CSV table of C-alpha atoms in Angstrom, one decimal:
chain,number,residue,atom,x,y,z
A,1,MET,CA,6.8,-88.5,5.3
A,2,LYS,CA,7.1,-89.7,1.6
A,3,VAL,CA,10.9,-90.3,2.3
A,4,VAL,CA,10.1,-92.2,5.5
A,5,ARG,CA,7.6,-94.3,3.8
A,6,LEU,CA,10.3,-94.9,0.9
A,7,ILE,CA,12.8,-96.1,3.4
A,8,PHE,CA,10.3,-98.4,5.4
A,9,LEU,CA,9.3,-99.7,1.9
A,10,ILE,CA,12.9,-100.5,0.8
A,11,ALA,CA,13.6,-102.0,4.3
A,12,HIS,CA,10.5,-104.3,4.1
A,13,LEU,CA,11.5,-105.6,0.7
A,14,GLY,CA,14.9,-106.3,1.9
A,15,ILE,CA,13.6,-108.3,5.0
A,16,LEU,CA,11.4,-110.2,2.7
A,17,PHE,CA,14.4,-111.0,0.5
A,18,LEU,CA,16.2,-112.3,3.4
A,19,LEU,CA,13.4,-114.3,4.8
A,20,LEU,CA,12.9,-115.9,1.3
A,21,GLY,CA,16.6,-116.8,1.7
A,22,THR,CA,15.9,-119.0,4.8
A,23,LEU,CA,13.4,-121.1,2.6
A,24,MET,CA,16.3,-121.9,0.2
A,25,ASN,CA,17.9,-124.0,2.8
A,26,ALA,CA,15.6,-126.7,1.8
A,27,TYR,CA,17.4,-126.9,-1.6
A,28,VAL,CA,20.8,-125.3,-1.4
A,29,PRO,CA,23.4,-127.2,0.8
A,30,PRO,CA,25.9,-125.3,2.9
A,31,LYS,CA,28.8,-126.4,0.7
A,32,VAL,CA,27.2,-124.8,-2.1
A,33,TYR,CA,26.3,-121.7,-0.5
A,34,PRO,CA,26.4,-121.3,3.4
A,35,TRP,CA,24.9,-117.9,3.7
A,36,PHE,CA,21.3,-119.1,3.5
A,37,ASN,CA,21.9,-121.1,6.5
A,38,LEU,CA,23.5,-118.2,8.3
A,39,LEU,CA,20.1,-116.3,7.6
A,40,SER,CA,18.1,-119.0,9.6
A,41,LEU,CA,19.7,-117.8,12.7
A,42,GLY,CA,18.2,-114.5,12.4
A,43,PHE,CA,14.7,-115.7,11.5
A,44,PRO,CA,13.1,-114.5,14.7
A,45,VAL,CA,14.2,-111.0,14.3
A,46,LEU,CA,13.5,-110.9,10.7
A,47,ILE,CA,9.9,-112.2,11.1
A,48,ILE,CA,9.2,-109.7,13.9
A,49,ALA,CA,10.5,-106.7,11.9
A,50,TYR,CA,8.4,-108.0,8.9
A,51,ILE,CA,5.2,-108.2,10.8
A,52,VAL,CA,5.8,-104.7,12.6
A,53,LEU,CA,6.3,-103.1,9.1
A,54,THR,CA,3.1,-105.0,7.7
A,55,ILE,CA,1.2,-103.4,10.6
A,56,PHE,CA,2.6,-100.1,9.7
A,57,TRP,CA,1.3,-100.4,6.3
A,58,ILE,CA,-2.1,-101.5,7.5
A,59,PHE,CA,-2.5,-98.5,9.8
A,60,LEU,CA,-1.6,-96.3,6.7
A,61,TRP,CA,-4.3,-98.0,4.6
A,62,LYS,CA,-1.7,-98.7,2.1
A,63,LYS,CA,-2.7,-101.4,-0.8
A,64,ARG,CA,1.0,-102.8,-0.5
A,65,ALA,CA,-0.2,-104.0,3.0
A,66,VAL,CA,-2.4,-106.7,1.3
A,67,ALA,CA,0.7,-107.9,-0.9
A,68,PHE,CA,2.9,-108.1,2.3
A,69,ILE,CA,0.2,-110.0,4.2
A,70,LEU,CA,-0.3,-112.6,1.3
A,71,LEU,CA,3.6,-112.8,1.1
A,72,GLY,CA,3.8,-113.4,4.8
A,73,LEU,CA,1.6,-116.6,4.6
A,74,LEU,CA,4.9,-118.1,3.1
A,75,PHE,CA,6.3,-118.0,6.5
A,76,LEU,CA,3.3,-119.3,8.5
A,77,ASN,CA,5.0,-122.9,8.7
A,78,PRO,CA,8.4,-121.5,9.5
A,79,ILE,CA,6.9,-119.4,12.4
A,80,LYS,CA,5.2,-122.5,13.8
A,81,ARG,CA,8.5,-124.2,14.1
A,82,TRP,CA,9.4,-121.6,16.6
A,83,VAL,CA,6.2,-120.7,18.2
A,84,ASN,CA,3.1,-122.9,17.9
A,85,PHE,CA,-0.4,-123.1,19.4
A,86,SER,CA,-1.7,-126.6,18.4
A,87,SER,CA,-5.0,-128.1,19.9
A,88,ASP,CA,-5.0,-130.7,22.7
A,89,LYS,CA,-5.3,-134.2,21.3
A,90,LYS,CA,-7.7,-136.5,23.1
A,91,ALA,CA,-6.1,-140.0,22.3
A,92,GLY,CA,-4.4,-142.0,24.9
A,93,SER,CA,-0.8,-142.0,25.2
A,94,ASP,CA,1.3,-145.2,24.3
A,95,LEU,CA,4.9,-143.8,24.8
A,96,LYS,CA,6.4,-140.9,26.7
A,97,ILE,CA,10.2,-140.0,26.1
A,98,VAL,CA,12.5,-137.4,27.5
A,99,SER,CA,15.2,-135.9,25.3
A,100,PHE,CA,17.8,-133.7,27.2
A,101,ASN,CA,21.1,-132.2,26.7
A,102,ALA,CA,22.7,-132.6,30.1
A,103,LYS,CA,25.7,-130.3,29.6
A,104,GLY,CA,28.1,-132.9,30.8
A,105,GLY,CA,26.4,-133.3,34.1
A,106,THR,CA,28.2,-130.3,35.3
A,107,LEU,CA,25.2,-129.1,37.4
A,108,GLY,CA,25.0,-132.3,39.1
A,109,TYR,CA,24.3,-135.9,38.0
A,110,GLU,CA,22.0,-136.4,41.1
A,111,ASN,CA,19.8,-133.4,40.0
A,112,ILE,CA,19.4,-134.9,36.4
A,113,GLU,CA,18.8,-138.4,37.8
A,114,ARG,CA,16.2,-137.1,40.3
A,115,TYR,CA,14.5,-135.2,37.5
A,116,ILE,CA,14.4,-138.1,34.9
A,117,ASN,CA,13.0,-140.6,37.7
A,118,THR,CA,10.2,-138.1,38.5
A,119,GLN,CA,9.1,-138.2,34.7
A,120,ASP,CA,8.0,-141.8,34.5
A,121,ALA,CA,9.2,-141.9,30.9
A,122,ASP,CA,9.5,-144.9,28.8
A,123,ILE,CA,12.7,-143.9,26.8
A,124,VAL,CA,15.3,-141.5,27.8
A,125,LEU,CA,17.7,-140.0,25.3
A,126,LEU,CA,20.6,-137.9,26.6
A,127,GLN,CA,23.2,-135.8,24.8
A,128,GLU,CA,26.3,-134.5,26.4
A,129,HIS,CA,25.5,-136.5,29.4
A,130,GLY,CA,29.1,-136.8,30.7
A,131,ASN,CA,29.3,-140.1,32.4
A,132,MET,CA,26.8,-143.0,32.0
A,133,LYS,CA,28.1,-144.4,35.3
A,134,GLY,CA,27.0,-141.2,37.0
A,135,TYR,CA,23.3,-142.1,36.4
A,136,HIS,CA,21.3,-144.5,38.1
A,137,LEU,CA,17.7,-144.6,36.6
A,138,LYS,CA,15.1,-146.7,38.0
A,139,GLY,CA,13.7,-149.4,35.8
A,140,PHE,CA,15.6,-148.8,32.8
A,141,ASN,CA,17.7,-150.8,30.4
A,142,GLU,CA,20.9,-149.1,29.5
A,143,GLY,CA,22.1,-149.1,25.9
A,144,LYS,CA,25.4,-148.7,24.6
A,145,GLY,CA,26.8,-145.2,25.0
A,146,ASP,CA,29.8,-142.8,25.4
A,147,ASP,CA,30.4,-139.6,27.1
A,148,ILE,CA,28.1,-137.6,24.7
A,149,ILE,CA,25.0,-139.6,23.8
A,150,SER,CA,23.1,-142.5,25.6
A,151,VAL,CA,19.7,-144.1,25.5
A,152,PHE,CA,17.8,-145.7,28.5
A,153,SER,CA,14.7,-147.8,27.8
A,154,LYS,CA,11.9,-149.6,29.9
A,155,TYR,CA,11.4,-151.8,26.8
A,156,LYS,CA,13.8,-154.4,25.3
A,157,ILE,CA,16.6,-153.0,23.3
A,158,VAL,CA,16.9,-155.2,20.2
A,159,ASP,CA,20.0,-153.6,18.2
A,160,GLN,CA,22.2,-150.6,18.3
A,161,LYS,CA,24.6,-149.1,15.7
A,162,GLU,CA,26.7,-146.0,15.5
A,163,LEU,CA,25.9,-143.6,12.7
A,164,ILE,CA,28.3,-140.9,13.5
A,165,GLU,CA,31.4,-141.6,15.8
A,166,SER,CA,33.8,-138.7,16.9
A,167,ASN,CA,37.3,-139.5,15.5
A,168,SER,CA,39.2,-136.3,15.9
A,169,GLU,CA,39.7,-133.2,17.9
A,170,THR,CA,37.7,-131.4,15.0
A,171,ASN,CA,34.8,-133.7,14.6
A,172,ASN,CA,32.6,-133.7,17.8
A,173,ALA,CA,29.5,-135.0,16.4
A,174,TYR,CA,27.7,-138.2,17.6
A,175,ALA,CA,24.6,-140.1,16.5
A,176,ASN,CA,23.4,-143.6,17.0
A,177,GLN,CA,20.3,-145.7,16.2
A,178,THR,CA,18.7,-147.9,18.7
A,179,ASP,CA,16.0,-150.5,17.7
A,180,ILE,CA,13.5,-151.1,20.7
A,181,GLU,CA,10.7,-153.5,20.9
A,182,ILE,CA,7.5,-151.8,22.1
A,183,LYS,CA,4.4,-153.9,22.6
A,184,GLY,CA,5.4,-156.3,19.9
A,185,SER,CA,6.5,-153.9,17.4
A,186,ILE,CA,9.9,-152.6,16.8
A,187,TYR,CA,10.7,-148.7,16.5
A,188,ARG,CA,14.1,-147.0,15.7
A,189,PHE,CA,15.2,-144.2,17.9
A,190,ILE,CA,17.9,-141.9,16.4
A,191,ASN,CA,19.7,-139.9,18.9
A,192,VAL,CA,21.8,-137.0,17.5
A,193,TYR,CA,24.3,-134.5,18.5
A,194,LEU,CA,25.6,-132.5,15.6
A,195,GLN,CA,28.8,-130.7,15.7
A,196,PRO,CA,28.8,-127.9,18.2
A,197,PHE,CA,29.8,-124.3,17.5
A,198,LYS,CA,31.8,-124.0,20.7
A,199,PHE,CA,30.8,-120.6,21.6
A,200,GLU,CA,31.4,-118.8,24.9
A,201,LYS,CA,29.1,-115.9,25.9
A,202,ASN,CA,31.9,-113.3,25.7
A,203,MET,CA,32.6,-114.4,22.1
A,204,VAL,CA,29.1,-113.4,20.9
A,205,LYS,CA,28.4,-110.6,23.2
A,206,LEU,CA,28.7,-107.1,21.6
A,207,LYS,CA,30.1,-104.2,23.8
A,208,GLY,CA,29.3,-101.1,21.7
A,209,ASN,CA,32.9,-100.7,20.5
A,210,SER,CA,32.7,-100.7,16.7
A,211,ASP,CA,36.0,-102.2,15.9
A,212,GLU,CA,35.9,-104.8,18.4
A,213,ASP,CA,32.2,-105.8,17.7
A,214,GLU,CA,33.2,-105.9,14.1
A,215,GLN,CA,36.0,-108.4,14.8
A,216,LYS,CA,33.6,-110.5,16.9
A,217,VAL,CA,31.1,-110.9,14.2
A,218,LYS,CA,33.9,-111.9,11.9
A,219,ASP,CA,35.3,-114.5,14.3
A,220,VAL,CA,31.6,-115.8,14.7
A,221,VAL,CA,31.0,-116.1,11.0
A,222,LYS,CA,34.5,-117.9,10.7
A,223,ARG,CA,33.3,-120.5,13.2
A,224,LEU,CA,29.5,-120.8,11.7
A,225,ILE,CA,30.4,-121.4,8.1
A,226,PRO,CA,32.9,-124.5,8.4
A,227,THR,CA,30.5,-126.1,10.9
A,228,PHE,CA,27.5,-125.7,8.6
A,229,LYS,CA,29.5,-127.5,5.9
A,230,MET,CA,30.5,-130.3,8.5
A,231,HIS,CA,26.8,-130.5,9.5
A,232,GLN,CA,26.0,-131.3,5.8
A,233,GLU,CA,28.2,-134.4,6.0
A,234,GLN,CA,26.8,-135.5,9.4
A,235,VAL,CA,23.3,-135.1,8.3
A,236,ALA,CA,24.0,-137.4,5.2
A,237,SER,CA,25.2,-140.0,7.7
A,238,ILE,CA,22.1,-139.8,9.8
A,239,ARG,CA,19.9,-139.9,6.9
A,240,LYS,CA,21.1,-143.2,5.9
A,241,GLY,CA,19.8,-144.5,9.3
A,242,ILE,CA,16.5,-143.0,8.6
A,243,ASP,CA,16.0,-143.8,5.1
A,244,ASP,CA,17.2,-147.6,5.4
A,245,SER,CA,15.0,-148.0,8.5
A,246,PRO,CA,12.5,-151.1,8.1
A,247,TYR,CA,10.8,-149.7,11.2
A,248,PRO,CA,9.1,-146.4,12.2
A,249,VAL,CA,11.4,-143.7,13.3
A,250,ILE,CA,11.8,-141.4,16.3
A,251,LEU,CA,14.5,-138.9,15.7
A,252,VAL,CA,15.7,-136.7,18.6
A,253,GLY,CA,18.5,-134.8,19.8
A,254,ASP,CA,20.5,-131.5,19.8
A,255,PHE,CA,21.1,-130.6,16.3
A,256,ASN,CA,23.0,-127.4,17.1
A,257,SER,CA,20.9,-125.8,14.4
A,258,VAL,CA,17.7,-123.7,14.5
A,259,PRO,CA,14.5,-124.3,12.6
A,260,ASN,CA,14.4,-123.4,8.9
A,261,SER,CA,18.1,-124.4,8.6
A,262,TYR,CA,19.5,-126.8,6.2
A,263,GLU,CA,20.0,-129.3,9.2
A,264,TYR,CA,16.3,-129.0,10.0
A,265,TYR,CA,14.9,-129.4,6.5
A,266,HIS,CA,17.0,-132.5,5.6
A,267,LEU,CA,17.0,-134.3,8.9
A,268,GLY,CA,13.2,-133.8,9.0
A,269,LYS,CA,12.6,-134.7,5.5
A,270,GLY,CA,9.8,-137.1,5.3
A,271,LEU,CA,9.3,-136.9,9.1
A,272,LYS,CA,6.8,-135.0,11.4
A,273,ASP,CA,8.1,-132.3,13.7
A,274,ALA,CA,6.5,-133.2,17.1
A,275,PHE,CA,6.6,-129.6,18.1
A,276,VAL,CA,4.5,-128.4,15.1
A,277,GLU,CA,2.1,-131.2,15.5
A,278,SER,CA,1.4,-130.9,19.2
A,279,GLY,CA,3.5,-128.1,20.8
A,280,ARG,CA,2.1,-125.1,22.5
A,281,GLY,CA,3.9,-121.8,23.0
A,282,SER,CA,7.7,-121.3,22.4
A,283,ALA,CA,9.9,-124.2,21.4
A,284,THR,CA,13.1,-122.4,22.6
A,285,SER,CA,15.1,-125.0,24.4
A,286,PHE,CA,18.6,-123.5,24.8
A,287,HIS,CA,18.5,-120.7,27.6
A,288,ASP,CA,22.1,-119.7,28.1
A,289,TYR,CA,21.7,-116.6,25.7
A,290,LYS,CA,18.8,-114.1,26.0
A,291,PHE,CA,18.1,-114.5,22.2
A,292,PRO,CA,15.6,-117.3,21.5
A,293,ILE,CA,17.2,-120.5,20.3
A,294,ARG,CA,15.6,-123.7,19.5
A,295,ILE,CA,18.2,-126.6,18.8
A,296,ASP,CA,16.5,-129.6,20.4
A,297,TYR,CA,13.9,-131.6,18.4
A,298,VAL,CA,11.8,-134.6,18.2
A,299,PHE,CA,10.7,-136.0,14.8
A,300,THR,CA,8.6,-139.0,14.1
A,301,SER,CA,7.4,-141.3,11.1
A,302,ASP,CA,3.8,-140.7,9.9
A,303,SER,CA,2.7,-143.8,11.7
A,304,ILE,CA,3.4,-142.3,15.1
A,305,LEU,CA,1.1,-139.6,16.3
A,306,PRO,CA,2.6,-136.9,18.4
A,307,LEU,CA,0.2,-135.9,21.4
A,308,SER,CA,1.9,-133.6,23.3
A,309,TYR,CA,5.4,-131.7,23.2
A,310,GLU,CA,6.8,-129.7,26.2
A,311,VAL,CA,9.7,-127.8,26.8
A,312,ASP,CA,10.3,-128.0,30.5
A,313,ARG,CA,11.2,-124.7,31.8
A,314,SER,CA,10.5,-125.6,35.4
A,315,VAL,CA,14.2,-126.8,35.9
A,316,ARG,CA,17.6,-125.4,35.3
A,317,ILE,CA,19.8,-128.4,35.5
A,318,SER,CA,21.7,-127.7,32.3
A,319,ASP,CA,21.9,-124.9,29.6
A,320,HIS,CA,19.2,-126.7,27.9
A,321,TYR,CA,15.6,-127.4,29.0
A,322,PRO,CA,14.5,-130.9,28.9
A,323,VAL,CA,12.2,-131.8,26.0
A,324,ILE,CA,9.2,-134.2,26.9
A,325,ALA,CA,6.9,-135.8,24.2
A,326,THR,CA,4.2,-138.3,24.3
A,327,PHE,CA,2.9,-140.5,21.3
A,328,LYS,CA,0.1,-142.5,20.2
A,329,LEU,CA,1.6,-145.8,18.4
A,330,LYS,CA,-0.7,-146.7,15.4
A,331,LYS,CA,-1.4,-150.4,14.9
């Protein structure tokens, strides 16, 4: 039994070390050391294993359980970025937005259009929408867009500017800022689609063949590391739109990055994660894989109060679920 406990202790310490590595994404960019960002992908598995082993020490009445419980508090906020149970906010809503990766409209423009028209949203921000001419949204002003990102608003669009524009076959990231006047005040909406990893299911599904699976893992890592480094440059361009904004900011989109990643920490710096502030349950938004993945986000400036955040799992009109959020706009 002592040997088993020693093995479990070593494993527990190893998991703790890896979890601490995910926190380093707030400080270490991928171009310096990309492996911390790689760890963020495994955070759900790592934290579950950490909790299970902590419970194991509790049942054995070991003093080390106290140390692991206290160290586990370091990961309370990182856990809330995946799963959260915030209390209901009673304030009345001033603004409702829908953010949605539409997968190029491949599951039907009419299905997406019908869904959005039933939401009675004020602002709709789409990623991978496919073709702007394919959508006919009732009562919306249509902002400038392309085949990847677009914005529709029931309020006056004051100005728009590209923050990232795809310019080659290797750079497929997009971002733009749209200044919208709402009830006499201007707000900056930044719609983001970071560089995708372009994975197909067969590329990440392991088959139990050690040699073939090992090669698949190597191929996945070869795609991940360069993309992380590209994200670092794209994040810097988007941050300029945030940092230079004279208006309160609402940042939304498909970051193609999970919580606790470099992208999450640095795009969300100085902003509030609307899910952490007002979400309940799981924030998993990409459902094409069985593994829980949250890559769609809504962040806001301090002057904007998130009231609710919902990942709408009632529809499957894309490989992403729509994200719906409401806000109180402080005067």
